[in-house]
Amino acid sequence: MDDSQVDQILRNPKFKEMVRRKSILSWTLTGIMLFIYVGFMLLVGYNKEFLGSSFSGGVTTVGIPLGLSIIVLSFLLCGVYSYIANNKLDQLNEEALKEVEAITHEKGMH
């Protein structure tokens, strides 16, 4: 693939749309995870009493399920990303690839 083909791919509107959507999705999910994780760390730093308190006088403190939920949330966000990437962004990727193949075949014929 030569430089002109690469330029055509990079200027392709479907390719640009795919990159834009993927970027928005990635940064949104990263922001959500960062907000929750930093919030948890701030809670650990500034309100240990709350995290150390028990639900009903038992052994399990509030911090245990909260910490576990953060871990579970990270897996869920990975699943959300995979689902959206596979079902929405792959369609744009396929359309862009078809146009790239058409560009490559055009260039090969000339």
PDB file of N, CA and C in Angstrom:
ATOM      1  N   MET A   1       0.849  -1.160   0.000  1.00  0.00           N
ATOM      2  CA  MET A   1       0.000   0.000   0.000  1.00  0.00           C
ATOM      3  C   MET A   1       0.905   1.236   0.000  1.00  0.00           C
ATOM      4  N   ASP A   2       0.660   2.123  -0.921  1.00  0.00           N
ATOM      5  CA  ASP A   2       1.509   3.317  -1.005  1.00  0.00           C
ATOM      6  C   ASP A   2       0.900   4.482  -0.211  1.00  0.00           C
ATOM      7  N   ASP A   3       1.621   5.591  -0.177  1.00  0.00           N
ATOM      8  CA  ASP A   3       1.207   6.737   0.627  1.00  0.00           C
ATOM      9  C   ASP A   3      -0.118   7.339   0.185  1.00  0.00           C
ATOM     10  N   SER A   4      -0.408   7.339  -1.098  1.00  0.00           N
ATOM     11  CA  SER A   4      -1.670   7.914  -1.560  1.00  0.00           C
ATOM     12  C   SER A   4      -2.859   7.069  -1.107  1.00  0.00           C
ATOM     13  N   GLN A   5      -2.675   5.752  -1.063  1.00  0.00           N
ATOM     14  CA  GLN A   5      -3.753   4.888  -0.579  1.00  0.00           C
ATOM     15  C   GLN A   5      -3.984   5.112   0.920  1.00  0.00           C
ATOM     16  N   VAL A   6      -2.891   5.244   1.654  1.00  0.00           N
ATOM     17  CA  VAL A   6      -3.017   5.505   3.088  1.00  0.00           C
ATOM     18  C   VAL A   6      -3.729   6.837   3.321  1.00  0.00           C
ATOM     19  N   ASP A   7      -3.395   7.849   2.536  1.00  0.00           N
ATOM     20  CA  ASP A   7      -4.059   9.152   2.658  1.00  0.00           C
ATOM     21  C   ASP A   7      -5.546   9.043   2.356  1.00  0.00           C
ATOM     22  N   GLN A   8      -5.894   8.253   1.350  1.00  0.00           N
ATOM     23  CA  GLN A   8      -7.309   8.077   1.008  1.00  0.00           C
ATOM     24  C   GLN A   8      -8.054   7.377   2.150  1.00  0.00           C
ATOM     25  N   ILE A   9      -7.403   6.413   2.753  1.00  0.00           N
ATOM     26  CA  ILE A   9      -8.023   5.707   3.879  1.00  0.00           C
ATOM     27  C   ILE A   9      -8.235   6.671   5.044  1.00  0.00           C
ATOM     28  N   LEU A  10      -7.218   7.439   5.365  1.00  0.00           N
ATOM     29  CA  LEU A  10      -7.314   8.358   6.495  1.00  0.00           C
ATOM     30  C   LEU A  10      -8.333   9.468   6.258  1.00  0.00           C
ATOM     31  N   ARG A  11      -8.587   9.801   5.010  1.00  0.00           N
ATOM     32  CA  ARG A  11      -9.593  10.824   4.686  1.00  0.00           C
ATOM     33  C   ARG A  11     -10.982  10.240   4.528  1.00  0.00           C
ATOM     34  N   ASN A  12     -11.091   8.921   4.512  1.00  0.00           N
ATOM     35  CA  ASN A  12     -12.370   8.248   4.342  1.00  0.00           C
ATOM     36  C   ASN A  12     -13.318   8.645   5.473  1.00  0.00           C
ATOM     37  N   PRO A  13     -14.514   9.156   5.154  1.00  0.00           N
ATOM     38  CA  PRO A  13     -15.441   9.619   6.194  1.00  0.00           C
ATOM     39  C   PRO A  13     -15.886   8.502   7.149  1.00  0.00           C
ATOM     40  N   LYS A  14     -16.036   7.288   6.645  1.00  0.00           N
ATOM     41  CA  LYS A  14     -16.452   6.185   7.518  1.00  0.00           C
ATOM     42  C   LYS A  14     -15.330   5.812   8.478  1.00  0.00           C
ATOM     43  N   PHE A  15     -14.104   5.864   7.985  1.00  0.00           N
ATOM     44  CA  PHE A  15     -12.957   5.600   8.856  1.00  0.00           C
ATOM     45  C   PHE A  15     -12.864   6.671   9.937  1.00  0.00           C
ATOM     46  N   LYS A  16     -13.036   7.925   9.551  1.00  0.00           N
ATOM     47  CA  LYS A  16     -12.987   9.025  10.523  1.00  0.00           C
ATOM     48  C   LYS A  16     -14.101   8.896  11.550  1.00  0.00           C
ATOM     49  N   GLU A  17     -15.292   8.512  11.100  1.00  0.00           N
ATOM     50  CA  GLU A  17     -16.428   8.333  12.007  1.00  0.00           C
ATOM     51  C   GLU A  17     -16.154   7.206  13.000  1.00  0.00           C
ATOM     52  N   MET A  18     -15.590   6.109  12.505  1.00  0.00           N
ATOM     53  CA  MET A  18     -15.270   4.988  13.379  1.00  0.00           C
ATOM     54  C   MET A  18     -14.252   5.410  14.440  1.00  0.00           C
ATOM     55  N   VAL A  19     -13.207   6.109  14.031  1.00  0.00           N
ATOM     56  CA  VAL A  19     -12.184   6.561  14.968  1.00  0.00           C
ATOM     57  C   VAL A  19     -12.785   7.526  15.990  1.00  0.00           C
ATOM     58  N   ARG A  20     -13.656   8.428  15.539  1.00  0.00           N
ATOM     59  CA  ARG A  20     -14.286   9.389  16.434  1.00  0.00           C
ATOM     60  C   ARG A  20     -15.170   8.685  17.464  1.00  0.00           C
ATOM     61  N   ARG A  21     -15.994   7.762  16.999  1.00  0.00           N
ATOM     62  CA  ARG A  21     -16.881   7.050  17.918  1.00  0.00           C
ATOM     63  C   ARG A  21     -16.097   6.203  18.915  1.00  0.00           C
ATOM     64  N   LYS A  22     -15.055   5.544  18.412  1.00  0.00           N
ATOM     65  CA  LYS A  22     -14.242   4.707  19.289  1.00  0.00           C
ATOM     66  C   LYS A  22     -13.549   5.562  20.345  1.00  0.00           C
ATOM     67  N   SER A  23     -13.098   6.718  19.952  1.00  0.00           N
ATOM     68  CA  SER A  23     -12.436   7.619  20.886  1.00  0.00           C
ATOM     69  C   SER A  23     -13.410   8.114  21.951  1.00  0.00           C
ATOM     70  N   ILE A  24     -14.600   8.514  21.538  1.00  0.00           N
ATOM     71  CA  ILE A  24     -15.619   8.985  22.484  1.00  0.00           C
ATOM     72  C   ILE A  24     -15.984   7.867  23.465  1.00  0.00           C
ATOM     73  N   LEU A  25     -16.188   6.674  22.949  1.00  0.00           N
ATOM     74  CA  LEU A  25     -16.533   5.535  23.793  1.00  0.00           C
ATOM     75  C   LEU A  25     -15.416   5.238  24.786  1.00  0.00           C
ATOM     76  N   SER A  26     -14.196   5.189  24.299  1.00  0.00           N
ATOM     77  CA  SER A  26     -13.053   4.880  25.166  1.00  0.00           C
ATOM     78  C   SER A  26     -12.888   5.913  26.269  1.00  0.00           C
ATOM     79  N   TRP A  27     -12.948   7.185  25.908  1.00  0.00           N
ATOM     80  CA  TRP A  27     -12.758   8.238  26.907  1.00  0.00           C
ATOM     81  C   TRP A  27     -13.930   8.307  27.893  1.00  0.00           C
ATOM     82  N   THR A  28     -15.130   8.031  27.423  1.00  0.00           N
ATOM     83  CA  THR A  28     -16.292   8.037  28.322  1.00  0.00           C
ATOM     84  C   THR A  28     -16.172   6.931  29.363  1.00  0.00           C
ATOM     85  N   LEU A  29     -15.872   5.724  28.903  1.00  0.00           N
ATOM     86  CA  LEU A  29     -15.748   4.608  29.845  1.00  0.00           C
ATOM     87  C   LEU A  29     -14.547   4.786  30.762  1.00  0.00           C
ATOM     88  N   THR A  30     -13.467   5.340  30.236  1.00  0.00           N
ATOM     89  CA  THR A  30     -12.301   5.625  31.074  1.00  0.00           C
ATOM     90  C   THR A  30     -12.648   6.657  32.139  1.00  0.00           C
ATOM     91  N   GLY A  31     -13.387   7.695  31.753  1.00  0.00           N
ATOM     92  CA  GLY A  31     -13.808   8.719  32.704  1.00  0.00           C
ATOM     93  C   GLY A  31     -14.687   8.152  33.803  1.00  0.00           C
ATOM     94  N   ILE A  32     -15.606   7.274  33.427  1.00  0.00           N
ATOM     95  CA  ILE A  32     -16.486   6.650  34.421  1.00  0.00           C
ATOM     96  C   ILE A  32     -15.662   5.851  35.428  1.00  0.00           C
ATOM     97  N   MET A  33     -14.758   5.023  34.910  1.00  0.00           N
ATOM     98  CA  MET A  33     -13.946   4.187  35.797  1.00  0.00           C
ATOM     99  C   MET A  33     -13.035   5.034  36.670  1.00  0.00           C
ATOM    100  N   LEU A  34     -12.442   6.057  36.097  1.00  0.00           N
ATOM    101  CA  LEU A  34     -11.552   6.929  36.850  1.00  0.00           C
ATOM    102  C   LEU A  34     -12.311   7.673  37.952  1.00  0.00           C
ATOM    103  N   PHE A  35     -13.493   8.160  37.622  1.00  0.00           N
ATOM    104  CA  PHE A  35     -14.330   8.861  38.604  1.00  0.00           C
ATOM    105  C   PHE A  35     -14.659   7.949  39.784  1.00  0.00           C
ATOM    106  N   ILE A  36     -15.055   6.726  39.487  1.00  0.00           N
ATOM    107  CA  ILE A  36     -15.433   5.790  40.550  1.00  0.00           C
ATOM    108  C   ILE A  36     -14.214   5.380  41.371  1.00  0.00           C
ATOM    109  N   TYR A  37     -13.104   5.095  40.700  1.00  0.00           N
ATOM    110  CA  TYR A  37     -11.909   4.671  41.414  1.00  0.00           C
ATOM    111  C   TYR A  37     -11.356   5.799  42.285  1.00  0.00           C
ATOM    112  N   VAL A  38     -11.256   7.000  41.753  1.00  0.00           N
ATOM    113  CA  VAL A  38     -10.759   8.133  42.530  1.00  0.00           C
ATOM    114  C   VAL A  38     -11.725   8.437  43.677  1.00  0.00           C
ATOM    115  N   GLY A  39     -13.014   8.322  43.415  1.00  0.00           N
ATOM    116  CA  GLY A  39     -14.000   8.517  44.485  1.00  0.00           C
ATOM    117  C   GLY A  39     -13.804   7.519  45.614  1.00  0.00           C
ATOM    118  N   PHE A  40     -13.529   6.280  45.253  1.00  0.00           N
ATOM    119  CA  PHE A  40     -13.284   5.254  46.269  1.00  0.00           C
ATOM    120  C   PHE A  40     -12.014   5.566  47.057  1.00  0.00           C
ATOM    121  N   MET A  41     -10.974   5.995  46.360  1.00  0.00           N
ATOM    122  CA  MET A  41      -9.716   6.334  47.040  1.00  0.00           C
ATOM    123  C   MET A  41      -9.904   7.541  47.972  1.00  0.00           C
ATOM    124  N   LEU A  42     -10.680   8.511  47.535  1.00  0.00           N
ATOM    125  CA  LEU A  42     -10.974   9.656  48.404  1.00  0.00           C
ATOM    126  C   LEU A  42     -11.780   9.235  49.627  1.00  0.00           C
ATOM    127  N   LEU A  43     -12.687   8.293  49.418  1.00  0.00           N
ATOM    128  CA  LEU A  43     -13.468   7.760  50.526  1.00  0.00           C
ATOM    129  C   LEU A  43     -12.559   7.043  51.519  1.00  0.00           C
ATOM    130  N   VAL A  44     -11.609   6.267  50.996  1.00  0.00           N
ATOM    131  CA  VAL A  44     -10.641   5.583  51.858  1.00  0.00           C
ATOM    132  C   VAL A  44      -9.814   6.605  52.636  1.00  0.00           C
ATOM    133  N   GLY A  45      -9.411   7.665  51.966  1.00  0.00           N
ATOM    134  CA  GLY A  45      -8.562   8.660  52.603  1.00  0.00           C
ATOM    135  C   GLY A  45      -9.276   9.561  53.594  1.00  0.00           C
ATOM    136  N   TYR A  46     -10.524   9.894  53.309  1.00  0.00           N
ATOM    137  CA  TYR A  46     -11.205  10.899  54.123  1.00  0.00           C
ATOM    138  C   TYR A  46     -12.363  10.392  54.972  1.00  0.00           C
ATOM    139  N   ASN A  47     -12.807   9.163  54.734  1.00  0.00           N
ATOM    140  CA  ASN A  47     -13.934   8.659  55.513  1.00  0.00           C
ATOM    141  C   ASN A  47     -13.769   7.174  55.806  1.00  0.00           C
ATOM    142  N   LYS A  48     -12.681   6.840  56.471  1.00  0.00           N
ATOM    143  CA  LYS A  48     -12.397   5.437  56.806  1.00  0.00           C
ATOM    144  C   LYS A  48     -13.463   4.856  57.728  1.00  0.00           C
ATOM    145  N   GLU A  49     -14.018   5.697  58.559  1.00  0.00           N
ATOM    146  CA  GLU A  49     -15.031   5.218  59.506  1.00  0.00           C
ATOM    147  C   GLU A  49     -16.238   4.629  58.772  1.00  0.00           C
ATOM    148  N   PHE A  50     -16.644   5.298  57.689  1.00  0.00           N
ATOM    149  CA  PHE A  50     -17.777   4.798  56.902  1.00  0.00           C
ATOM    150  C   PHE A  50     -17.446   3.442  56.288  1.00  0.00           C
ATOM    151  N   LEU A  51     -16.272   3.325  55.673  1.00  0.00           N
ATOM    152  CA  LEU A  51     -15.889   2.058  55.048  1.00  0.00           C
ATOM    153  C   LEU A  51     -15.691   0.949  56.071  1.00  0.00           C
ATOM    154  N   GLY A  52     -15.289   1.321  57.278  1.00  0.00           N
ATOM    155  CA  GLY A  52     -15.069   0.333  58.331  1.00  0.00           C
ATOM    156  C   GLY A  52     -16.322  -0.029  59.100  1.00  0.00           C
ATOM    157  N   SER A  53     -17.397   0.690  58.851  1.00  0.00           N
ATOM    158  CA  SER A  53     -18.643   0.386  59.573  1.00  0.00           C
ATOM    159  C   SER A  53     -19.286  -0.874  59.007  1.00  0.00           C
ATOM    160  N   SER A  54     -20.055  -1.528  59.863  1.00  0.00           N
ATOM    161  CA  SER A  54     -20.696  -2.786  59.489  1.00  0.00           C
ATOM    162  C   SER A  54     -22.118  -2.532  59.013  1.00  0.00           C
ATOM    163  N   PHE A  55     -22.608  -3.414  58.163  1.00  0.00           N
ATOM    164  CA  PHE A  55     -23.993  -3.298  57.705  1.00  0.00           C
ATOM    165  C   PHE A  55     -24.971  -3.508  58.850  1.00  0.00           C
ATOM    166  N   SER A  56     -24.779  -4.604  59.565  1.00  0.00           N
ATOM    167  CA  SER A  56     -25.753  -4.941  60.621  1.00  0.00           C
ATOM    168  C   SER A  56     -25.063  -5.450  61.875  1.00  0.00           C
ATOM    169  N   GLY A  57     -23.875  -4.928  62.142  1.00  0.00           N
ATOM    170  CA  GLY A  57     -23.158  -5.361  63.332  1.00  0.00           C
ATOM    171  C   GLY A  57     -22.335  -6.613  63.103  1.00  0.00           C
ATOM    172  N   GLY A  58     -22.309  -7.116  61.887  1.00  0.00           N
ATOM    173  CA  GLY A  58     -21.546  -8.320  61.575  1.00  0.00           C
ATOM    174  C   GLY A  58     -20.099  -8.011  61.229  1.00  0.00           C
ATOM    175  N   VAL A  59     -19.446  -8.994  60.644  1.00  0.00           N
ATOM    176  CA  VAL A  59     -18.029  -8.891  60.318  1.00  0.00           C
ATOM    177  C   VAL A  59     -17.795  -8.103  59.024  1.00  0.00           C
ATOM    178  N   THR A  60     -18.683  -8.241  58.073  1.00  0.00           N
ATOM    179  CA  THR A  60     -18.505  -7.604  56.772  1.00  0.00           C
ATOM    180  C   THR A  60     -18.740  -6.099  56.872  1.00  0.00           C
ATOM    181  N   THR A  61     -17.742  -5.343  56.442  1.00  0.00           N
ATOM    182  CA  THR A  61     -17.858  -3.881  56.478  1.00  0.00           C
ATOM    183  C   THR A  61     -18.393  -3.358  55.149  1.00  0.00           C
ATOM    184  N   VAL A  62     -18.730  -2.104  55.121  1.00  0.00           N
ATOM    185  CA  VAL A  62     -19.242  -1.453  53.909  1.00  0.00           C
ATOM    186  C   VAL A  62     -18.173  -1.452  52.808  1.00  0.00           C
ATOM    187  N   GLY A  63     -16.908  -1.361  53.216  1.00  0.00           N
ATOM    188  CA  GLY A  63     -15.816  -1.283  52.240  1.00  0.00           C
ATOM    189  C   GLY A  63     -15.647  -2.529  51.391  1.00  0.00           C
ATOM    190  N   ILE A  64     -15.961  -3.686  51.934  1.00  0.00           N
ATOM    191  CA  ILE A  64     -15.777  -4.943  51.194  1.00  0.00           C
ATOM    192  C   ILE A  64     -16.680  -5.005  49.959  1.00  0.00           C
ATOM    193  N   PRO A  65     -18.002  -4.899  50.098  1.00  0.00           N
ATOM    194  CA  PRO A  65     -18.835  -4.951  48.889  1.00  0.00           C
ATOM    195  C   PRO A  65     -18.601  -3.756  47.960  1.00  0.00           C
ATOM    196  N   LEU A  66     -18.238  -2.624  48.526  1.00  0.00           N
ATOM    197  CA  LEU A  66     -17.962  -1.454  47.690  1.00  0.00           C
ATOM    198  C   LEU A  66     -16.722  -1.697  46.831  1.00  0.00           C
ATOM    199  N   GLY A  67     -15.674  -2.225  47.447  1.00  0.00           N
ATOM    200  CA  GLY A  67     -14.458  -2.551  46.693  1.00  0.00           C
ATOM    201  C   GLY A  67     -14.709  -3.629  45.648  1.00  0.00           C
ATOM    202  N   LEU A  68     -15.457  -4.661  46.009  1.00  0.00           N
ATOM    203  CA  LEU A  68     -15.792  -5.721  45.053  1.00  0.00           C
ATOM    204  C   LEU A  68     -16.639  -5.188  43.898  1.00  0.00           C
ATOM    205  N   SER A  69     -17.535  -4.257  44.215  1.00  0.00           N
ATOM    206  CA  SER A  69     -18.380  -3.700  43.145  1.00  0.00           C
ATOM    207  C   SER A  69     -17.552  -2.889  42.151  1.00  0.00           C
ATOM    208  N   ILE A  70     -16.472  -2.272  42.621  1.00  0.00           N
ATOM    209  CA  ILE A  70     -15.594  -1.540  41.700  1.00  0.00           C
ATOM    210  C   ILE A  70     -14.903  -2.509  40.751  1.00  0.00           C
ATOM    211  N   ILE A  71     -14.472  -3.651  41.273  1.00  0.00           N
ATOM    212  CA  ILE A  71     -13.851  -4.667  40.422  1.00  0.00           C
ATOM    213  C   ILE A  71     -14.849  -5.205  39.408  1.00  0.00           C
ATOM    214  N   VAL A  72     -16.055  -5.510  39.868  1.00  0.00           N
ATOM    215  CA  VAL A  72     -17.105  -6.014  38.971  1.00  0.00           C
ATOM    216  C   VAL A  72     -17.448  -4.959  37.919  1.00  0.00           C
ATOM    217  N   LEU A  73     -17.517  -3.703  38.334  1.00  0.00           N
ATOM    218  CA  LEU A  73     -17.822  -2.624  37.398  1.00  0.00           C
ATOM    219  C   LEU A  73     -16.771  -2.537  36.288  1.00  0.00           C
ATOM    220  N   SER A  74     -15.510  -2.745  36.643  1.00  0.00           N
ATOM    221  CA  SER A  74     -14.475  -2.682  35.604  1.00  0.00           C
ATOM    222  C   SER A  74     -14.693  -3.769  34.557  1.00  0.00           C
ATOM    223  N   PHE A  75     -15.092  -4.964  34.991  1.00  0.00           N
ATOM    224  CA  PHE A  75     -15.395  -6.035  34.039  1.00  0.00           C
ATOM    225  C   PHE A  75     -16.634  -5.697  33.202  1.00  0.00           C
ATOM    226  N   LEU A  76     -17.637  -5.107  33.846  1.00  0.00           N
ATOM    227  CA  LEU A  76     -18.843  -4.717  33.113  1.00  0.00           C
ATOM    228  C   LEU A  76     -18.537  -3.651  32.062  1.00  0.00           C
ATOM    229  N   LEU A  77     -17.701  -2.679  32.404  1.00  0.00           N
ATOM    230  CA  LEU A  77     -17.340  -1.643  31.436  1.00  0.00           C
ATOM    231  C   LEU A  77     -16.547  -2.233  30.268  1.00  0.00           C
ATOM    232  N   CYS A  78     -15.710  -3.215  30.543  1.00  0.00           N
ATOM    233  CA  CYS A  78     -15.009  -3.913  29.455  1.00  0.00           C
ATOM    234  C   CYS A  78     -16.012  -4.624  28.542  1.00  0.00           C
ATOM    235  N   GLY A  79     -17.018  -5.234  29.172  1.00  0.00           N
ATOM    236  CA  GLY A  79     -18.064  -5.897  28.398  1.00  0.00           C
ATOM    237  C   GLY A  79     -18.866  -4.911  27.560  1.00  0.00           C
ATOM    238  N   VAL A  80     -19.175  -3.759  28.126  1.00  0.00           N
ATOM    239  CA  VAL A  80     -19.899  -2.716  27.385  1.00  0.00           C
ATOM    240  C   VAL A  80     -19.081  -2.269  26.189  1.00  0.00           C
ATOM    241  N   TYR A  81     -17.788  -2.033  26.414  1.00  0.00           N
ATOM    242  CA  TYR A  81     -16.916  -1.615  25.312  1.00  0.00           C
ATOM    243  C   TYR A  81     -16.883  -2.675  24.218  1.00  0.00           C
ATOM    244  N   SER A  82     -16.706  -3.940  24.616  1.00  0.00           N
ATOM    245  CA  SER A  82     -16.642  -5.029  23.635  1.00  0.00           C
ATOM    246  C   SER A  82     -17.947  -5.146  22.859  1.00  0.00           C
ATOM    247  N   TYR A  83     -19.067  -5.045  23.557  1.00  0.00           N
ATOM    248  CA  TYR A  83     -20.367  -5.154  22.902  1.00  0.00           C
ATOM    249  C   TYR A  83     -20.549  -4.039  21.870  1.00  0.00           C
ATOM    250  N   ILE A  84     -20.300  -2.812  22.295  1.00  0.00           N
ATOM    251  CA  ILE A  84     -20.485  -1.681  21.381  1.00  0.00           C
ATOM    252  C   ILE A  84     -19.503  -1.756  20.221  1.00  0.00           C
ATOM    253  N   ALA A  85     -18.240  -2.095  20.523  1.00  0.00           N
ATOM    254  CA  ALA A  85     -17.233  -2.181  19.466  1.00  0.00           C
ATOM    255  C   ALA A  85     -17.580  -3.269  18.469  1.00  0.00           C
ATOM    256  N   ASN A  86     -18.064  -4.402  18.950  1.00  0.00           N
ATOM    257  CA  ASN A  86     -18.374  -5.515  18.056  1.00  0.00           C
ATOM    258  C   ASN A  86     -19.664  -5.322  17.271  1.00  0.00           C
ATOM    259  N   ASN A  87     -20.633  -4.661  17.863  1.00  0.00           N
ATOM    260  CA  ASN A  87     -21.931  -4.540  17.202  1.00  0.00           C
ATOM    261  C   ASN A  87     -22.153  -3.229  16.468  1.00  0.00           C
ATOM    262  N   LYS A  88     -21.489  -2.183  16.866  1.00  0.00           N
ATOM    263  CA  LYS A  88     -21.690  -0.882  16.225  1.00  0.00           C
ATOM    264  C   LYS A  88     -20.471  -0.457  15.405  1.00  0.00           C
ATOM    265  N   LEU A  89     -19.312  -0.494  16.043  1.00  0.00           N
ATOM    266  CA  LEU A  89     -18.118   0.025  15.381  1.00  0.00           C
ATOM    267  C   LEU A  89     -17.591  -0.919  14.295  1.00  0.00           C
ATOM    268  N   ASP A  90     -17.837  -2.213  14.458  1.00  0.00           N
ATOM    269  CA  ASP A  90     -17.388  -3.153  13.428  1.00  0.00           C
ATOM    270  C   ASP A  90     -18.122  -2.936  12.105  1.00  0.00           C
ATOM    271  N   GLN A  91     -19.362  -2.470  12.156  1.00  0.00           N
ATOM    272  CA  GLN A  91     -20.087  -2.176  10.917  1.00  0.00           C
ATOM    273  C   GLN A  91     -19.389  -1.058  10.156  1.00  0.00           C
ATOM    274  N   LEU A  92     -19.008  -0.006  10.864  1.00  0.00           N
ATOM    275  CA  LEU A  92     -18.269   1.084  10.219  1.00  0.00           C
ATOM    276  C   LEU A  92     -16.917   0.593   9.717  1.00  0.00           C
ATOM    277  N   ASN A  93     -16.289  -0.264  10.486  1.00  0.00           N
ATOM    278  CA  ASN A  93     -14.997  -0.819  10.092  1.00  0.00           C
ATOM    279  C   ASN A  93     -15.132  -1.629   8.806  1.00  0.00           C
ATOM    280  N   GLU A  94     -16.152  -2.453   8.715  1.00  0.00           N
ATOM    281  CA  GLU A  94     -16.391  -3.261   7.506  1.00  0.00           C
ATOM    282  C   GLU A  94     -16.641  -2.364   6.290  1.00  0.00           C
ATOM    283  N   GLU A  95     -17.452  -1.335   6.479  1.00  0.00           N
ATOM    284  CA  GLU A  95     -17.727  -0.419   5.367  1.00  0.00           C
ATOM    285  C   GLU A  95     -16.460   0.302   4.932  1.00  0.00           C
ATOM    286  N   ALA A  96     -15.651   0.721   5.884  1.00  0.00           N
ATOM    287  CA  ALA A  96     -14.392   1.393   5.559  1.00  0.00           C
ATOM    288  C   ALA A  96     -13.451   0.432   4.850  1.00  0.00           C
ATOM    289  N   LEU A  97     -13.397  -0.823   5.311  1.00  0.00           N
ATOM    290  CA  LEU A  97     -12.527  -1.816   4.667  1.00  0.00           C
ATOM    291  C   LEU A  97     -12.955  -2.088   3.227  1.00  0.00           C
ATOM    292  N   LYS A  98     -14.261  -2.141   2.993  1.00  0.00           N
ATOM    293  CA  LYS A  98     -14.741  -2.345   1.616  1.00  0.00           C
ATOM    294  C   LYS A  98     -14.303  -1.199   0.717  1.00  0.00           C
ATOM    295  N   GLU A  99     -14.398   0.018   1.246  1.00  0.00           N
ATOM    296  CA  GLU A  99     -13.964   1.172   0.450  1.00  0.00           C
ATOM    297  C   GLU A  99     -12.452   1.154   0.248  1.00  0.00           C
ATOM    298  N   VAL A 100     -11.717   0.699   1.255  1.00  0.00           N
ATOM    299  CA  VAL A 100     -10.260   0.590   1.133  1.00  0.00           C
ATOM    300  C   VAL A 100      -9.900  -0.442   0.069  1.00  0.00           C
ATOM    301  N   GLU A 101     -10.603  -1.568   0.078  1.00  0.00           N
ATOM    302  CA  GLU A 101     -10.347  -2.590  -0.939  1.00  0.00           C
ATOM    303  C   GLU A 101     -10.650  -2.046  -2.329  1.00  0.00           C
ATOM    304  N   ALA A 102     -11.720  -1.274  -2.441  1.00  0.00           N
ATOM    305  CA  ALA A 102     -12.053  -0.667  -3.739  1.00  0.00           C
ATOM    306  C   ALA A 102     -10.947   0.283  -4.169  1.00  0.00           C
ATOM    307  N   ILE A 103     -10.404   1.058  -3.232  1.00  0.00           N
ATOM    308  CA  ILE A 103      -9.295   1.976  -3.539  1.00  0.00           C
ATOM    309  C   ILE A 103      -8.073   1.188  -3.996  1.00  0.00           C
ATOM    310  N   THR A 104      -7.786   0.106  -3.287  1.00  0.00           N
ATOM    311  CA  THR A 104      -6.619  -0.722  -3.608  1.00  0.00           C
ATOM    312  C   THR A 104      -6.772  -1.352  -4.984  1.00  0.00           C
ATOM    313  N   HIS A 105      -7.965  -1.857  -5.285  1.00  0.00           N
ATOM    314  CA  HIS A 105      -8.200  -2.476  -6.588  1.00  0.00           C
ATOM    315  C   HIS A 105      -8.141  -1.450  -7.711  1.00  0.00           C
ATOM    316  N   GLU A 106      -8.676  -0.256  -7.446  1.00  0.00           N
ATOM    317  CA  GLU A 106      -8.596   0.828  -8.434  1.00  0.00           C
ATOM    318  C   GLU A 106      -7.149   1.156  -8.740  1.00  0.00           C
ATOM    319  N   LYS A 107      -6.381   1.268  -7.688  1.00  0.00           N
ATOM    320  CA  LYS A 107      -4.965   1.636  -7.844  1.00  0.00           C
ATOM    321  C   LYS A 107      -4.222   0.525  -8.580  1.00  0.00           C
ATOM    322  N   GLY A 108      -4.586  -0.725  -8.316  1.00  0.00           N
ATOM    323  CA  GLY A 108      -3.923  -1.843  -8.989  1.00  0.00           C
ATOM    324  C   GLY A 108      -4.264  -1.924 -10.462  1.00  0.00           C
ATOM    325  N   MET A 109      -5.437  -1.455 -10.853  1.00  0.00           N
ATOM    326  CA  MET A 109      -5.860  -1.517 -12.243  1.00  0.00           C
ATOM    327  C   MET A 109      -5.192  -0.445 -13.084  1.00  0.00           C
ATOM    328  N   HIS A 110      -4.835   0.666 -12.483  1.00  0.00           N
ATOM    329  CA  HIS A 110      -4.243   1.765 -13.239  1.00  0.00           C
ATOM    330  C   HIS A 110      -2.792   1.600 -13.419  1.00  0.00           C
TER     331      HIS A 110
END
